[in-house]
Short mmCIF file of C-alpha atoms in Angstrom, two decimals:
data_model
loop_
_atom_site.label_atom_id
_atom_site.label_comp_id
_atom_site.label_asym_id
_atom_site.label_seq_id
_atom_site.Cartn_x
_atom_site.Cartn_y
_atom_site.Cartn_z
CA ILE X 1106 -10.17 -42.25 64.71
CA PRO X 1107 -7.49 -42.05 67.41
CA GLY X 1108 -5.51 -45.18 68.00
CA ASP X 1109 -6.81 -45.95 71.40
CA SER X 1110 -10.30 -45.47 70.13
CA GLN X 1111 -9.71 -47.90 67.23
CA LEU X 1112 -8.36 -50.53 69.70
CA ALA X 1113 -11.53 -50.06 71.85
CA ARG X 1114 -13.54 -50.68 68.77
CA HIS X 1115 -11.81 -53.94 67.92
CA LEU X 1116 -12.25 -55.15 71.58
CA GLU X 1117 -15.80 -54.13 71.57
CA ILE X 1118 -16.62 -56.20 68.43
CA ILE X 1119 -14.59 -59.20 69.66
CA ARG X 1120 -16.22 -59.28 73.10
CA GLU X 1121 -19.62 -58.77 71.71
CA HIS X 1122 -19.24 -61.70 69.23
CA TYR X 1123 -17.93 -64.15 71.93
CA GLU X 1124 -20.69 -63.10 74.25
CA ALA X 1125 -23.36 -63.95 71.68
CA LEU X 1126 -21.61 -67.31 70.98
CA THR X 1127 -21.52 -68.03 74.69
CA GLU X 1128 -25.32 -67.40 75.13
CA LEU X 1129 -26.03 -69.97 72.26
CA GLU X 1130 -23.63 -72.47 73.72
CA ALA X 1131 -25.61 -72.30 76.99
CA TYR X 1132 -28.43 -74.28 75.36
CA GLY X 1133 -26.14 -77.27 75.58
CA PHE X 1134 -26.17 -78.36 71.95
CA GLY X 1135 -25.00 -77.08 68.57
CA ARG X 1136 -21.78 -76.08 66.96
CA TYR X 1137 -20.16 -72.66 67.04
CA GLY X 1138 -17.23 -70.78 65.57
CA LEU X 1139 -16.20 -67.29 64.45
CA GLY X 1140 -19.29 -66.13 62.59
CA VAL X 1141 -20.98 -69.52 62.59
CA ALA X 1142 -23.76 -70.96 64.81
CA ARG X 1143 -25.49 -74.11 63.89
CA PRO X 1144 -27.76 -76.47 65.91
CA TYR X 1145 -26.40 -79.88 64.94
CA ALA X 1146 -23.00 -81.50 65.47
CA VAL X 1147 -22.84 -82.45 61.77
CA ASP X 1148 -25.17 -82.07 58.77
CA GLN X 1149 -25.29 -82.62 55.13
CA LEU X 1150 -23.36 -79.42 54.31
CA SER X 1151 -20.68 -79.26 57.02
CA GLY X 1152 -18.41 -81.20 59.43
CA ALA X 1153 -15.07 -82.72 59.35
CA TRP X 1154 -16.35 -85.22 56.69
CA ILE X 1155 -16.36 -82.56 54.15
CA GLU X 1156 -14.32 -79.76 55.69
CA VAL X 1157 -11.13 -81.69 56.26
CA PRO X 1158 -11.13 -83.02 52.61
CA ASP X 1159 -11.78 -79.38 51.54
CA LEU X 1160 -8.73 -78.21 53.54
CA LEU X 1161 -6.48 -81.03 52.02
CA ILE X 1162 -7.58 -80.45 48.39
CA SER X 1163 -8.02 -76.77 48.37
CA GLY X 1164 -5.89 -75.29 51.21
CA GLN X 1165 -2.90 -77.68 51.89
CA PRO X 1166 0.22 -76.50 50.08
CA LEU X 1167 2.20 -79.14 48.34
CA ARG X 1168 5.40 -77.26 47.48
CA SER X 1169 7.89 -79.39 49.53
CA HIS X 1170 8.49 -82.78 51.12
CA GLN X 1171 7.39 -81.38 54.48
CA ASP X 1172 4.12 -80.22 52.90
CA ALA X 1173 3.64 -83.73 51.56
CA ALA X 1174 4.33 -85.27 55.02
CA ASP X 1175 1.89 -82.78 56.53
CA TYR X 1176 -0.83 -83.91 54.07
CA ILE X 1177 -0.26 -87.61 55.07
CA SER X 1178 -0.48 -86.68 58.68
CA ARG X 1179 -3.73 -84.68 58.24
CA LEU X 1180 -5.25 -87.50 56.16
CA ALA X 1181 -4.33 -89.96 59.04
CA ALA X 1182 -6.19 -87.74 61.54
CA LEU X 1183 -9.39 -87.68 59.49
CA PRO X 1184 -10.91 -90.97 60.79
CA ASP X 1185 -10.50 -89.69 64.47
CA ALA X 1186 -12.22 -86.51 63.41
CA ILE X 1187 -15.08 -88.51 61.88
CA GLY X 1188 -15.21 -90.70 65.07
CA ASP X 1189 -15.62 -87.56 67.29
CA GLU X 1190 -18.42 -86.30 65.11
CA LYS X 1191 -20.05 -89.71 65.46
CA ARG X 1192 -19.80 -89.73 69.18
CA ARG X 1193 -21.26 -86.13 69.32
CA LEU X 1194 -24.21 -87.02 67.19
CA ILE X 1195 -24.94 -90.04 69.21
CA SER X 1196 -24.61 -88.03 72.32
CA ASP X 1197 -26.79 -85.25 71.16
CA ALA X 1198 -29.45 -87.95 70.03
CA ASP X 1199 -29.49 -89.20 73.55
CA SER X 1200 -30.51 -85.71 74.65
CA GLY X 1201 -33.11 -85.31 72.06
CA ILE X 1202 -31.12 -83.37 69.59
CA LEU X 1203 -31.14 -84.75 66.08
CA PRO X 1204 -31.38 -83.27 62.54
CA PRO X 1205 -34.59 -83.95 60.76
CA ARG X 1206 -34.78 -87.29 59.10
CA ILE X 1207 -34.57 -85.96 55.61
CA VAL X 1208 -31.24 -84.26 56.60
CA LEU X 1209 -29.85 -87.51 57.96
CA GLU X 1210 -30.72 -89.28 54.79
CA GLU X 1211 -28.95 -86.68 52.72
CA LEU X 1212 -25.96 -86.94 54.96
CA GLU X 1213 -25.87 -90.71 54.70
CA ARG X 1214 -26.09 -90.41 50.83
CA HIS X 1215 -23.07 -87.95 50.69
CA LEU X 1216 -20.90 -90.21 53.16
CA ARG X 1217 -21.53 -93.27 50.98
CA GLU X 1218 -20.87 -91.57 47.77
CA PHE X 1219 -17.69 -90.16 49.16
CA ALA X 1220 -16.66 -93.71 50.39
CA SER X 1221 -17.56 -95.51 47.18
CA GLN X 1222 -15.21 -93.78 44.82
CA PRO X 1223 -12.21 -95.78 43.56
CA VAL X 1224 -9.14 -94.97 45.69
CA GLN X 1225 -6.72 -94.26 42.85
CA THR X 1226 -9.20 -91.59 41.37
CA HIS X 1227 -10.40 -90.40 44.76
CA PRO X 1228 -10.26 -86.58 45.01
CA LEU X 1229 -8.08 -87.03 48.12
CA ILE X 1230 -5.56 -89.10 46.31
CA GLN X 1231 -5.55 -88.04 42.71
CA THR X 1232 -4.40 -84.48 42.97
CA PHE X 1233 -2.06 -85.37 45.86
CA GLY X 1234 -0.48 -88.11 43.68
CA ASN X 1235 -0.10 -85.87 40.77
CA VAL X 1236 1.62 -83.04 42.64
CA VAL X 1237 4.10 -85.01 44.64
CA GLY X 1238 5.39 -86.39 41.41
CA GLY X 1239 7.00 -83.02 40.93
CA LEU X 1240 9.04 -82.93 44.22
CA ASP X 1241 12.73 -83.53 44.02
CA PRO X 1242 13.23 -87.10 44.82
CA THR X 1243 16.84 -86.56 46.00
CA THR X 1244 15.75 -84.47 48.99
CA GLY X 1245 12.90 -86.64 50.46
CA ARG X 1246 10.80 -89.70 49.85
CA PRO X 1247 10.04 -90.89 46.34
CA ALA X 1248 6.51 -89.93 44.94
CA ASN X 1249 5.44 -93.49 44.86
CA GLU X 1250 5.93 -93.85 48.61
CA TYR X 1251 3.77 -90.95 49.25
CA ARG X 1252 1.07 -92.18 46.91
CA ALA X 1253 1.18 -95.64 48.50
CA ALA X 1254 1.04 -94.28 52.02
CA ALA X 1255 -2.06 -92.14 51.22
CA ALA X 1256 -3.79 -95.01 49.37
CA ARG X 1257 -3.17 -97.32 52.41
CA LEU X 1258 -4.69 -94.72 54.69
CA MET X 1259 -7.67 -94.39 52.45
CA LEU X 1260 -8.28 -98.21 52.22
CA ASP X 1261 -7.52 -99.18 55.77
CA GLU X 1262 -8.80 -96.25 57.83
CA VAL X 1263 -10.51 -93.35 55.95
CA ILE X 1264 -13.01 -95.21 53.90
CA PRO X 1265 -13.89 -97.57 56.72
CA ALA X 1266 -14.62 -94.56 59.01
CA TYR X 1267 -17.04 -92.94 56.37
CA ILE X 1268 -18.82 -96.19 55.99
CA ASP X 1269 -19.08 -96.72 59.78
CA PHE X 1270 -20.38 -93.15 60.14
CA ALA X 1271 -22.87 -93.64 57.31
CA ASP X 1272 -24.14 -96.88 59.11
CA THR X 1273 -24.64 -94.87 62.40
CA VAL X 1274 -26.43 -92.10 60.52
CA ARG X 1275 -28.81 -94.64 59.04
CA GLN X 1276 -29.53 -96.13 62.40
CA LEU X 1277 -30.32 -92.70 63.78
CA GLN X 1278 -32.83 -91.93 61.19
CA LEU X 1279 -35.29 -94.30 62.88
CA GLY X 1280 -35.65 -91.82 65.79
CA ALA X 1281 -35.13 -88.71 63.99
CA PRO X 1282 -37.94 -86.07 63.85
CA VAL X 1283 -39.90 -85.57 60.63
CA THR X 1284 -40.56 -81.92 61.63
CA ALA X 1285 -38.56 -79.61 59.45
CA GLY X 1286 -38.05 -76.61 61.82
CA LEU X 1287 -36.40 -76.26 65.25
CA SER X 1288 -39.67 -76.83 67.22
CA ALA X 1289 -38.54 -80.40 67.69
CA LEU X 1290 -35.65 -79.25 69.87
CA PRO X 1291 -35.70 -78.47 73.56
CA ASP X 1292 -36.53 -74.71 73.74
CA GLY X 1293 -36.51 -74.57 69.98
CA GLU X 1294 -38.51 -71.34 69.74
CA ALA X 1295 -36.20 -69.48 72.09
CA TYR X 1296 -33.11 -70.96 70.44
CA TYR X 1297 -34.29 -69.74 67.01
CA GLU X 1298 -34.91 -66.25 68.21
CA ASP X 1299 -31.31 -66.16 69.61
CA LEU X 1300 -30.04 -67.44 66.20
CA LEU X 1301 -31.97 -64.79 64.39
CA ALA X 1302 -30.44 -62.19 66.62
CA PHE X 1303 -27.01 -63.62 66.02
CA TYR X 1304 -27.46 -63.49 62.26
CA THR X 1305 -29.55 -60.29 61.93
CA ARG X 1306 -29.98 -57.93 64.89
CA ALA X 1307 -30.75 -58.02 68.56
CA GLY X 1308 -34.32 -58.17 69.70
CA VAL X 1309 -35.54 -59.24 66.32
CA ASP X 1310 -39.14 -60.65 66.05
CA PRO X 1311 -39.59 -63.64 63.64
CA ASP X 1312 -43.24 -62.61 63.08
CA PHE X 1313 -42.10 -59.18 61.96
CA LEU X 1314 -39.55 -60.55 59.67
CA HIS X 1315 -41.95 -63.04 58.20
CA GLU X 1316 -44.39 -60.15 57.26
CA GLU X 1317 -41.63 -57.92 56.16
CA GLY X 1318 -40.43 -60.66 53.78
CA LEU X 1319 -44.03 -61.21 52.40
CA GLN X 1320 -44.41 -57.44 51.86
CA ALA X 1321 -41.10 -57.17 49.96
CA VAL X 1322 -42.02 -60.36 47.88
CA SER X 1323 -45.10 -58.60 46.68
CA GLN X 1324 -43.36 -55.37 45.83
CA ILE X 1325 -40.57 -57.00 44.01
CA ARG X 1326 -42.83 -59.18 41.98
CA GLU X 1327 -44.70 -56.04 40.80
CA GLU X 1328 -41.36 -54.63 39.63
CA ILE X 1329 -40.40 -57.79 37.71
CA ASP X 1330 -43.89 -57.92 36.10
CA ALA X 1331 -43.36 -54.25 34.91
CA GLN X 1332 -39.91 -55.26 33.50
CA PHE X 1333 -41.46 -57.99 31.55
CA ASP X 1334 -44.13 -55.82 30.28
CA ALA X 1335 -41.63 -53.33 28.98
CA LEU X 1336 -39.98 -56.25 26.99
CA GLY X 1337 -43.40 -57.20 25.55
CA LEU X 1338 -43.90 -60.41 27.57
CA ILE X 1339 -47.47 -59.95 28.83
CA GLY X 1340 -49.72 -62.44 30.42
CA GLY X 1341 -49.13 -65.21 32.88
CA SER X 1342 -47.75 -65.06 36.49
CA VAL X 1343 -44.29 -63.76 37.46
CA GLU X 1344 -42.98 -67.13 38.28
CA GLN X 1345 -44.41 -68.49 34.88
CA LYS X 1346 -42.51 -65.65 32.98
CA LEU X 1347 -39.24 -66.26 34.93
CA SER X 1348 -39.53 -70.11 34.25
CA TYR X 1349 -40.26 -69.37 30.65
CA LEU X 1350 -37.29 -67.02 30.26
CA ALA X 1351 -35.04 -69.53 31.74
CA ALA X 1352 -36.27 -72.31 29.37
CA THR X 1353 -35.75 -70.30 26.17
CA PRO X 1354 -33.00 -71.64 23.86
CA GLN X 1355 -30.69 -68.83 24.62
CA GLN X 1356 -30.91 -69.32 28.41
CA ALA X 1357 -31.47 -73.11 28.84
CA VAL X 1358 -27.78 -73.85 28.23
CA GLU X 1359 -26.92 -77.49 28.86
CA LEU X 1360 -23.56 -77.89 30.74
CA ASN X 1361 -21.02 -79.97 28.88
CA ALA X 1362 -17.38 -79.89 27.81
CA GLU X 1363 -18.00 -77.06 25.33
CA THR X 1364 -20.33 -74.82 27.39
CA ARG X 1365 -18.64 -74.99 30.80
CA PRO X 1366 -15.43 -73.03 29.61
CA GLN X 1367 -17.91 -70.55 28.11
CA VAL X 1368 -19.65 -70.00 31.40
CA LEU X 1369 -16.25 -69.29 32.97
CA ARG X 1370 -15.20 -66.89 30.22
CA ASP X 1371 -18.46 -65.00 30.59
CA LEU X 1372 -17.98 -64.75 34.29
CA ARG X 1373 -14.52 -63.37 33.86
CA SER X 1374 -15.74 -60.94 31.34
CA LEU X 1375 -18.36 -59.72 33.86
CA VAL X 1376 -15.69 -59.30 36.54
CA ALA X 1377 -13.67 -57.17 34.24
CA LYS X 1378 -16.76 -55.04 33.40
CA ALA X 1379 -17.45 -54.54 37.18
CA ASP X 1380 -13.70 -53.76 37.81
CA ASP X 1381 -14.05 -50.90 35.24
CA ALA X 1382 -16.92 -49.42 37.21
CA LEU X 1383 -15.56 -49.95 40.73
CA PRO X 1384 -13.83 -46.64 41.19
CA GLU X 1385 -17.24 -44.97 40.81
CA ILE X 1386 -18.79 -47.43 43.15
CA VAL X 1387 -16.47 -47.54 46.16
CA ASN X 1388 -13.89 -44.74 46.82
CA GLY X 1389 -10.40 -46.15 47.21
CA ALA X 1390 -11.18 -49.75 46.38
CA SER X 1391 -8.25 -51.62 44.80
CA GLN X 1392 -8.84 -54.03 41.95
CA ALA X 1393 -7.30 -57.02 43.59
CA SER X 1394 -6.98 -60.20 41.65
CA LEU X 1395 -9.96 -62.55 41.57
CA VAL X 1396 -9.70 -65.98 40.18
CA VAL X 1397 -12.79 -67.47 38.62
CA ALA X 1398 -12.79 -71.22 38.54
CA ARG X 1399 -15.00 -74.39 38.57
CA MET X 1400 -15.81 -75.82 41.86
CA ALA X 1401 -13.91 -79.03 42.84
CA ALA X 1402 -15.83 -82.10 41.88
CA PHE X 1403 -16.18 -83.42 45.54
CA GLU X 1404 -17.73 -80.01 46.54
CA GLU X 1405 -20.18 -80.10 43.65
CA ALA X 1406 -21.76 -83.15 44.99
CA THR X 1407 -22.57 -81.30 48.22
CA PHE X 1408 -22.75 -77.53 47.44
CA SER X 1409 -25.15 -75.96 44.93
CA GLY X 1410 -24.50 -72.48 43.39
CA ALA X 1411 -21.30 -70.57 43.74
CA SER X 1412 -19.06 -69.23 46.56
CA TYR X 1413 -16.22 -66.94 47.33
CA THR X 1414 -13.09 -67.49 49.34
CA ALA X 1415 -10.99 -64.78 50.53
CA ALA X 1416 -7.29 -64.33 49.63
CA THR X 1417 -4.91 -65.93 52.12
CA ALA X 1418 -3.62 -63.58 54.82
CA ASN X 1419 0.07 -63.96 53.63
CA GLY X 1420 -0.90 -63.17 49.99
CA SER X 1421 0.12 -66.57 48.53
CA SER X 1422 -3.31 -67.02 47.02
CA PRO X 1423 -5.73 -64.55 45.54
CA GLY X 1424 -9.52 -64.31 46.12
CA LEU X 1425 -11.26 -67.34 44.52
CA PHE X 1426 -14.79 -67.40 43.06
CA THR X 1427 -15.97 -70.92 42.33
CA ILE X 1428 -19.09 -72.02 40.59
CA ASN X 1429 -20.69 -75.37 40.54
CA LEU X 1430 -20.77 -76.61 36.98
CA GLY X 1431 -21.69 -80.20 37.71
CA ASP X 1432 -24.38 -82.15 36.04
CA GLY X 1433 -27.85 -81.03 36.89
CA GLU X 1434 -26.78 -77.36 37.58
CA GLU X 1435 -28.53 -74.63 35.76
CA TRP X 1436 -26.87 -71.37 34.83
CA PRO X 1437 -28.98 -69.40 32.39
CA PRO X 1438 -26.94 -66.39 31.14
CA PHE X 1439 -29.25 -63.74 32.52
CA SER X 1440 -28.44 -64.96 35.99
CA LEU X 1441 -24.75 -64.68 35.74
CA PRO X 1442 -24.13 -60.78 36.07
CA THR X 1443 -25.82 -60.59 39.50
CA LEU X 1444 -23.88 -63.74 40.62
CA VAL X 1445 -20.63 -61.93 39.87
CA TYR X 1446 -21.72 -58.61 41.46
CA HIS X 1447 -22.66 -60.59 44.72
CA GLU X 1448 -19.69 -62.99 45.08
CA GLY X 1449 -17.08 -60.90 43.23
CA VAL X 1450 -17.12 -57.19 42.46
CA PRO X 1451 -18.37 -55.07 44.13
CA GLY X 1452 -19.61 -57.68 46.52
CA HIS X 1453 -17.66 -60.23 48.67
CA HIS X 1454 -14.38 -59.88 46.88
CA VAL X 1455 -14.30 -56.13 47.31
CA GLU X 1456 -15.44 -56.25 50.96
CA SER X 1457 -12.84 -58.84 51.85
CA THR X 1458 -10.15 -56.97 50.12
CA MET X 1459 -10.85 -53.78 51.80
CA THR X 1460 -11.05 -55.49 55.24
CA ALA X 1461 -7.48 -56.72 54.82
CA GLU X 1462 -6.08 -53.52 53.20
CA THR X 1463 -7.40 -51.28 55.94
CA ARG X 1464 -5.31 -53.10 58.45
CA ASN X 1465 -7.99 -54.68 60.68
CA PRO X 1466 -6.39 -57.15 63.01
CA LEU X 1467 -6.40 -60.72 61.75
CA LEU X 1468 -8.91 -61.79 64.43
CA ARG X 1469 -11.22 -59.04 63.28
CA GLN X 1470 -10.96 -60.40 59.73
CA MET X 1471 -11.79 -63.88 60.99
CA ILE X 1472 -14.91 -62.87 62.73
CA TRP X 1473 -17.64 -63.07 59.98
CA ASP X 1474 -20.66 -60.90 60.73
CA ALA X 1475 -23.35 -62.37 58.33
CA SER X 1476 -25.70 -59.44 58.51
CA TYR X 1477 -22.72 -57.08 57.50
CA GLY X 1478 -21.06 -59.50 54.99
CA GLU X 1479 -24.19 -60.92 53.16
CA GLY X 1480 -26.00 -57.62 53.68
CA TRP X 1481 -23.22 -55.85 51.76
CA ALA X 1482 -23.00 -58.52 49.00
CA THR X 1483 -26.73 -58.26 48.42
CA TYR X 1484 -26.64 -54.44 48.51
CA ALA X 1485 -23.74 -54.69 46.05
CA GLU X 1486 -26.31 -56.21 43.55
CA ASP X 1487 -28.17 -52.92 43.92
CA LEU X 1488 -24.88 -50.91 43.50
CA ALA X 1489 -24.30 -52.68 40.15
CA ASP X 1490 -27.79 -51.68 39.04
CA SER X 1491 -27.35 -47.97 39.96
CA ALA X 1492 -23.94 -47.93 38.30
CA GLY X 1493 -25.56 -48.87 35.04
CA LEU X 1494 -24.05 -52.36 34.75
CA TYR X 1495 -27.54 -53.65 33.53
CA SER X 1496 -28.26 -50.65 31.31
CA ASP X 1497 -27.43 -52.61 28.09
CA ASP X 1498 -28.71 -55.94 29.57
CA PRO X 1499 -32.43 -55.93 30.33
CA LEU X 1500 -32.48 -59.65 30.83
CA GLY X 1501 -29.56 -59.35 33.23
CA ARG X 1502 -31.64 -56.89 35.16
CA ILE X 1503 -34.40 -59.35 35.48
CA GLY X 1504 -31.85 -61.68 36.79
CA TYR X 1505 -30.92 -59.01 39.43
CA LEU X 1506 -34.61 -58.57 40.41
CA GLN X 1507 -35.13 -62.29 40.71
CA SER X 1508 -32.16 -62.38 43.00
CA ILE X 1509 -33.60 -59.76 45.35
CA LEU X 1510 -36.90 -61.59 45.19
CA PHE X 1511 -35.19 -64.80 46.18
CA ARG X 1512 -33.57 -63.12 49.24
CA ALA X 1513 -36.95 -61.76 50.42
CA ALA X 1514 -38.58 -65.31 49.81
CA ARG X 1515 -35.66 -66.82 51.90
CA LEU X 1516 -36.66 -64.57 54.80
CA VAL X 1517 -40.30 -65.93 54.53
CA VAL X 1518 -39.24 -69.49 54.39
CA ASP X 1519 -36.55 -69.33 57.11
CA THR X 1520 -39.07 -67.78 59.60
CA GLY X 1521 -41.79 -70.12 58.26
CA LEU X 1522 -39.84 -73.30 58.96
CA HIS X 1523 -38.66 -72.37 62.43
CA SER X 1524 -41.38 -70.19 63.95
CA ARG X 1525 -44.55 -71.07 61.93
CA GLY X 1526 -44.20 -74.85 61.51
CA TRP X 1527 -43.90 -74.86 57.85
CA SER X 1528 -43.04 -78.37 56.48
CA TYR X 1529 -40.21 -79.06 53.97
CA GLU X 1530 -42.68 -79.61 51.18
CA LYS X 1531 -44.54 -76.35 51.75
CA SER X 1532 -41.23 -74.45 51.93
CA VAL X 1533 -39.97 -75.81 48.71
CA SER X 1534 -43.21 -75.16 46.97
CA TYR X 1535 -43.35 -71.55 48.25
CA LEU X 1536 -39.95 -70.85 46.86
CA VAL X 1537 -40.67 -72.43 43.44
CA GLU X 1538 -44.03 -70.75 43.11
CA THR X 1539 -42.65 -67.33 44.22
CA THR X 1540 -39.31 -67.06 42.38
CA GLY X 1541 -39.67 -69.21 39.37
CA LEU X 1542 -36.27 -71.05 40.27
CA PRO X 1543 -35.90 -74.70 39.68
CA ARG X 1544 -37.46 -77.17 42.21
CA THR X 1545 -34.21 -79.23 42.54
CA ALA X 1546 -32.26 -76.05 43.50
CA MET X 1547 -34.98 -75.06 45.92
CA GLU X 1548 -35.07 -78.48 47.59
CA LYS X 1549 -31.42 -77.96 48.38
CA GLU X 1550 -32.06 -74.41 49.60
CA VAL X 1551 -34.61 -75.61 52.01
CA LEU X 1552 -32.38 -78.35 53.35
CA ARG X 1553 -29.81 -75.72 53.91
CA TYR X 1554 -32.36 -73.49 55.94
CA MET X 1555 -33.27 -76.49 58.09
CA VAL X 1556 -29.70 -77.00 59.38
CA TRP X 1557 -28.49 -73.34 59.35
CA PRO X 1558 -31.30 -71.44 60.81
CA GLY X 1559 -31.32 -67.65 60.71
CA GLN X 1560 -28.36 -67.35 58.22
CA ALA X 1561 -30.55 -67.06 55.23
CA ALA X 1562 -32.32 -64.11 56.80
CA SER X 1563 -29.12 -62.13 57.03
CA TYR X 1564 -29.06 -61.31 53.25
CA PHE X 1565 -32.23 -59.34 52.99
CA THR X 1566 -32.28 -57.93 56.46
CA GLY X 1567 -28.67 -56.74 56.10
CA ARG X 1568 -29.18 -55.17 52.70
CA ARG X 1569 -32.36 -53.38 53.99
CA ARG X 1570 -30.56 -51.98 57.10
CA ILE X 1571 -27.64 -50.70 54.77
CA ILE X 1572 -30.22 -49.03 52.55
CA ASP X 1573 -31.94 -47.44 55.50
CA ILE X 1574 -28.65 -46.05 56.82
CA ARG X 1575 -27.92 -44.76 53.25
CA THR X 1576 -31.40 -43.11 53.00
CA ARG X 1577 -30.80 -41.28 56.20
CA ALA X 1578 -27.29 -40.06 55.10
CA GLU X 1579 -28.73 -38.76 51.79
CA ALA X 1580 -31.41 -36.90 53.53
CA VAL X 1581 -28.91 -35.28 55.99
CA LEU X 1582 -26.18 -34.31 53.37
CA GLY X 1583 -28.33 -33.52 50.41
CA ALA X 1584 -26.16 -32.56 47.48
CA ARG X 1585 -23.02 -33.25 49.56
CA PHE X 1586 -23.80 -36.92 49.70
CA ASP X 1587 -21.02 -38.94 47.94
CA PRO X 1588 -22.20 -42.57 47.28
CA ALA X 1589 -18.75 -43.84 46.60
CA ARG X 1590 -17.46 -42.43 49.87
CA PHE X 1591 -20.45 -43.72 51.66
CA ASN X 1592 -19.72 -47.16 50.51
CA ALA X 1593 -16.09 -46.83 51.58
CA VAL X 1594 -17.09 -45.77 55.02
CA ILE X 1595 -19.06 -49.07 55.27
CA LEU X 1596 -16.19 -51.23 54.12
CA GLU X 1597 -13.26 -49.58 55.88
CA GLY X 1598 -14.47 -50.63 59.23
CA GLY X 1599 -14.47 -54.37 58.46
CA PRO X 1600 -16.99 -56.99 59.51
CA ARG X 1601 -19.03 -55.61 62.40
CA PRO X 1602 -22.59 -55.28 63.65
CA LEU X 1603 -24.60 -52.95 61.50
CA ARG X 1604 -25.44 -50.70 64.50
CA LEU X 1605 -21.70 -49.91 64.41
CA VAL X 1606 -21.78 -49.24 60.73
CA GLU X 1607 -24.67 -46.81 61.37
CA ALA X 1608 -22.54 -45.06 64.07
CA ASP X 1609 -19.61 -44.75 61.67
CA VAL X 1610 -21.71 -43.33 59.00
CA GLU X 1611 -23.26 -40.87 61.41
CA ALA X 1612 -19.71 -39.77 62.36
CA TRP X 1613 -18.75 -39.42 58.77
CA TYR X 1614 -21.61 -37.10 57.93
CA ALA X 1615 -21.21 -35.18 61.25
CA ARG X 1616 -17.63 -34.36 60.27
CA LEU X 1617 -18.66 -33.24 56.85
CA LEU X 1618 -21.43 -30.90 58.31
CA ASP X 1619 -18.86 -29.42 60.74
CA ASN X 1620 -16.61 -28.40 57.85
#
């Protein structure tokens, strides 16, 4: 693509993204950023109360005395950030904008748990105190001064701010809606449709997505049933078979000091296996370093599952794949391969690496398009299957099918909550009865959909759109279709609306046909 055309493409994507955010902001409530649109000022998953500690613990460098001073300064600013969120929550409440009561109850619980930890072993103090001990005391303040300053801030300002915020959240629960979906908000129906458009595609119809999800659930359950039949497990419903499999001695692995390191070793082995297959999956993809680690303890209390964090722009830290190995989490071995292929290779890690390596401007790298990114990572699960990564692991393939079933069921529940009046209890029961996944995990999932409407729909709809684009390319090119090159075309353009992905693929096969 000529340079001026490439610049025009960058500007088009950036402008379109900001226009979508501006339309959502016009409702007069919500919280918005690059790639993110959420209805509430703060919730049980996000906000300064968790994001600033995450920045300090996971992102703040501590290589010098200046870094240590910056840490103290940011810690000192945390109470004001909490105060700002409290004021926003109260202001929104005065306008009739409040999260559901169950969400506020969960938020209060997290705030009090965070504030109740002993200061000296608090995540915000412990790691900081250990690291500053390695700084040269002849070039700056002694380590004990840094530790004392941080502890004073925690005792005098940070912890009181969390307790005060928790007290406010408790008071607001009295007037909070019991309705789980967005119907309790002013213009909630229109707002949800705009959120769906932001996370999936323009002009989307919630009813159509709901029915599409139901149809997909039925088809995928039939495939899972056939897979179980091939293994000789006949009789019972799909969810019963999936629950039975997860409960077998080989799969019901209790997390403890011995098994947690084994889970990490298994994940790293699966990353290496996927790396070996990567050249055949994506043309030109580099095997950039991916660190697999346990999620930080303070995050485990809030976030279930696993997550991926891209490498830093300056290359100082590689891509990071973290998994929640806290008490109560369940990771049957048959579920781990698909987790790696989604979060790591060929999923988020490969997508993120290629976005950076193809020299997309930094702002383009920061604008996350959920339908593209989550659509790719879910499609990557299919790529692992077609690449034969499950060929010697039939139980792992059942885990893959259960994952795709879960994505389709998410589509049903998200639209059910916000456009059909589904309750929290109905949504949880549907997920459990459809997917065979643990109820405790599904309760957290539904709470997530309640405060992040539309986002969960991006996984299945994005995957389906990419598959549709591929099917058309295969039909046009016939024997000339190269799947690895097709996948590279998707990734080389970086995060962008899938209509532009489709245009790029059409331009690619048009060039092939002209030669």
